mmCIF file of C-alpha atoms in Angstrom:
data_model
loop_
_atom_site.group_PDB
_atom_site.id
_atom_site.type_symbol
_atom_site.label_atom_id
_atom_site.label_comp_id
_atom_site.label_asym_id
_atom_site.label_seq_id
_atom_site.Cartn_x
_atom_site.Cartn_y
_atom_site.Cartn_z
ATOM 1 C CA MET A 4 118.713 199.264 129.940
ATOM 2 C CA ASN A 5 117.015 201.033 132.976
ATOM 3 C CA LYS A 6 118.333 203.673 134.722
ATOM 4 C CA ASN A 7 120.063 202.117 137.823
ATOM 5 C CA GLU A 8 122.177 200.385 134.931
ATOM 6 C CA LEU A 9 122.633 204.124 132.684
ATOM 7 C CA VAL A 10 124.099 204.600 135.638
ATOM 8 C CA ALA A 11 126.365 202.233 136.493
ATOM 9 C CA ALA A 12 127.229 202.163 133.128
ATOM 10 C CA VAL A 13 127.921 206.200 133.073
ATOM 11 C CA ALA A 14 130.174 206.238 136.229
ATOM 12 C CA GLU A 15 131.869 203.858 135.158
ATOM 13 C CA GLU A 16 132.778 205.486 131.492
ATOM 14 C CA ALA A 17 133.493 208.398 133.126
ATOM 15 C CA GLY A 18 135.198 207.308 136.308
ATOM 16 C CA LEU A 19 132.930 209.019 138.483
ATOM 17 C CA THR A 20 131.003 207.578 141.378
ATOM 18 C CA LYS A 21 127.448 206.554 141.412
ATOM 19 C CA VAL A 22 125.398 208.739 142.887
ATOM 20 C CA ASP A 23 128.295 211.465 140.778
ATOM 21 C CA ALA A 24 126.483 209.403 138.071
ATOM 22 C CA ALA A 25 122.720 209.810 139.096
ATOM 23 C CA LYS A 26 123.164 213.242 139.407
ATOM 24 C CA ALA A 27 124.673 213.906 136.200
ATOM 25 C CA VAL A 28 122.241 210.969 134.548
ATOM 26 C CA ASP A 29 119.574 213.532 136.964
ATOM 27 C CA ALA A 30 120.324 215.950 135.978
ATOM 28 C CA PHE A 31 120.613 215.370 131.564
ATOM 29 C CA VAL A 32 116.853 214.009 132.033
ATOM 30 C CA ALA A 33 115.907 217.337 134.448
ATOM 31 C CA SER A 34 117.538 220.101 131.537
ATOM 32 C CA VAL A 35 116.172 217.285 128.212
ATOM 33 C CA THR A 36 112.213 217.843 129.985
ATOM 34 C CA ALA A 37 112.910 221.129 130.200
ATOM 35 C CA ALA A 38 114.239 222.294 127.237
ATOM 36 C CA LEU A 39 111.442 220.580 125.796
ATOM 37 C CA LYS A 40 108.513 222.189 127.821
ATOM 38 C CA LYS A 41 109.347 225.294 126.377
ATOM 39 C CA GLY A 42 109.325 224.168 122.890
ATOM 40 C CA GLU A 43 112.660 223.906 121.485
ATOM 41 C CA GLU A 44 114.920 221.381 120.325
ATOM 42 C CA ILE A 45 117.668 220.400 121.613
ATOM 43 C CA ARG A 46 120.795 218.470 119.256
ATOM 44 C CA LEU A 47 123.472 216.060 120.154
ATOM 45 C CA ILE A 48 126.103 215.648 117.095
ATOM 46 C CA GLY A 49 126.243 212.726 116.344
ATOM 47 C CA PHE A 50 123.348 211.205 118.559
ATOM 48 C CA GLY A 51 120.388 212.397 117.546
ATOM 49 C CA THR A 52 117.894 215.717 118.242
ATOM 50 C CA PHE A 53 114.662 215.517 120.582
ATOM 51 C CA ALA A 54 112.435 217.447 119.354
ATOM 52 C CA VAL A 55 108.663 217.650 120.661
ATOM 53 C CA SER A 56 105.948 217.073 117.522
ATOM 54 C CA LYS A 57 101.781 218.175 117.829
ATOM 55 C CA ARG A 58 99.666 215.279 117.504
ATOM 56 C CA ALA A 59 95.875 216.820 115.960
ATOM 57 C CA ALA A 60 92.558 216.398 117.876
ATOM 58 C CA THR A 61 91.500 213.432 116.604
ATOM 59 C CA THR A 62 87.976 210.088 116.662
ATOM 60 C CA ALA A 63 88.899 206.989 117.934
ATOM 61 C CA ARG A 64 86.627 203.812 117.510
ATOM 62 C CA ASN A 65 86.653 202.049 121.198
ATOM 63 C CA PRO A 66 87.084 198.293 119.929
ATOM 64 C CA ARG A 67 85.033 196.562 122.978
ATOM 65 C CA THR A 68 81.763 198.855 123.231
ATOM 66 C CA GLY A 69 81.565 199.680 118.775
ATOM 67 C CA ALA A 70 81.484 203.821 120.648
ATOM 68 C CA THR A 71 83.084 206.902 118.632
ATOM 69 C CA VAL A 72 85.631 208.451 121.654
ATOM 70 C CA LYS A 73 87.413 211.702 120.787
ATOM 71 C CA VAL A 74 90.948 211.875 121.449
ATOM 72 C CA PRO A 75 91.836 215.134 122.526
ATOM 73 C CA ALA A 76 95.463 217.002 120.789
ATOM 74 C CA LYS A 77 98.404 216.248 122.853
ATOM 75 C CA LYS A 78 101.815 217.221 121.787
ATOM 76 C CA GLN A 79 104.700 213.934 121.871
ATOM 77 C CA ALA A 80 108.193 214.401 122.523
ATOM 78 C CA LYS A 81 109.937 212.487 119.895
ATOM 79 C CA PHE A 82 113.871 211.997 118.934
ATOM 80 C CA LYS A 83 115.066 211.009 115.529
ATOM 81 C CA ALA A 84 118.685 209.280 115.933
ATOM 82 C CA GLY A 85 121.949 211.000 115.041
ATOM 83 C CA LYS A 86 124.461 209.591 110.939
ATOM 84 C CA THR A 87 126.545 208.715 113.983
ATOM 85 C CA LEU A 88 124.668 206.169 116.107
ATOM 86 C CA GLN A 89 122.571 204.600 112.744
ATOM 87 C CA ASP A 90 126.403 204.061 111.215
ATOM 88 C CA ALA A 91 127.055 202.644 114.966
ATOM 89 C CA LEU A 92 123.666 199.825 114.840
ATOM 90 C CA ASN A 93 124.213 199.233 111.334
#
């Protein structure tokens, strides 16, 4: 499912126009992004948890040349599915 399909599904489910649903989806994405940038965790009971994890700096090897490459430390977004979502999938 891409963003356009998600907007259409939200519009149908909530009885909104596609324009209003697109605004809602964009607002949700912007809100989650802003909260993760601040280092906050977003918990949606039954759906899941969005969080930020920190990856340490490490070294890797270029498979083509065999040269050692330094991989810098970075933050990474993670999602853990909630119990209700897991139960719905299984």
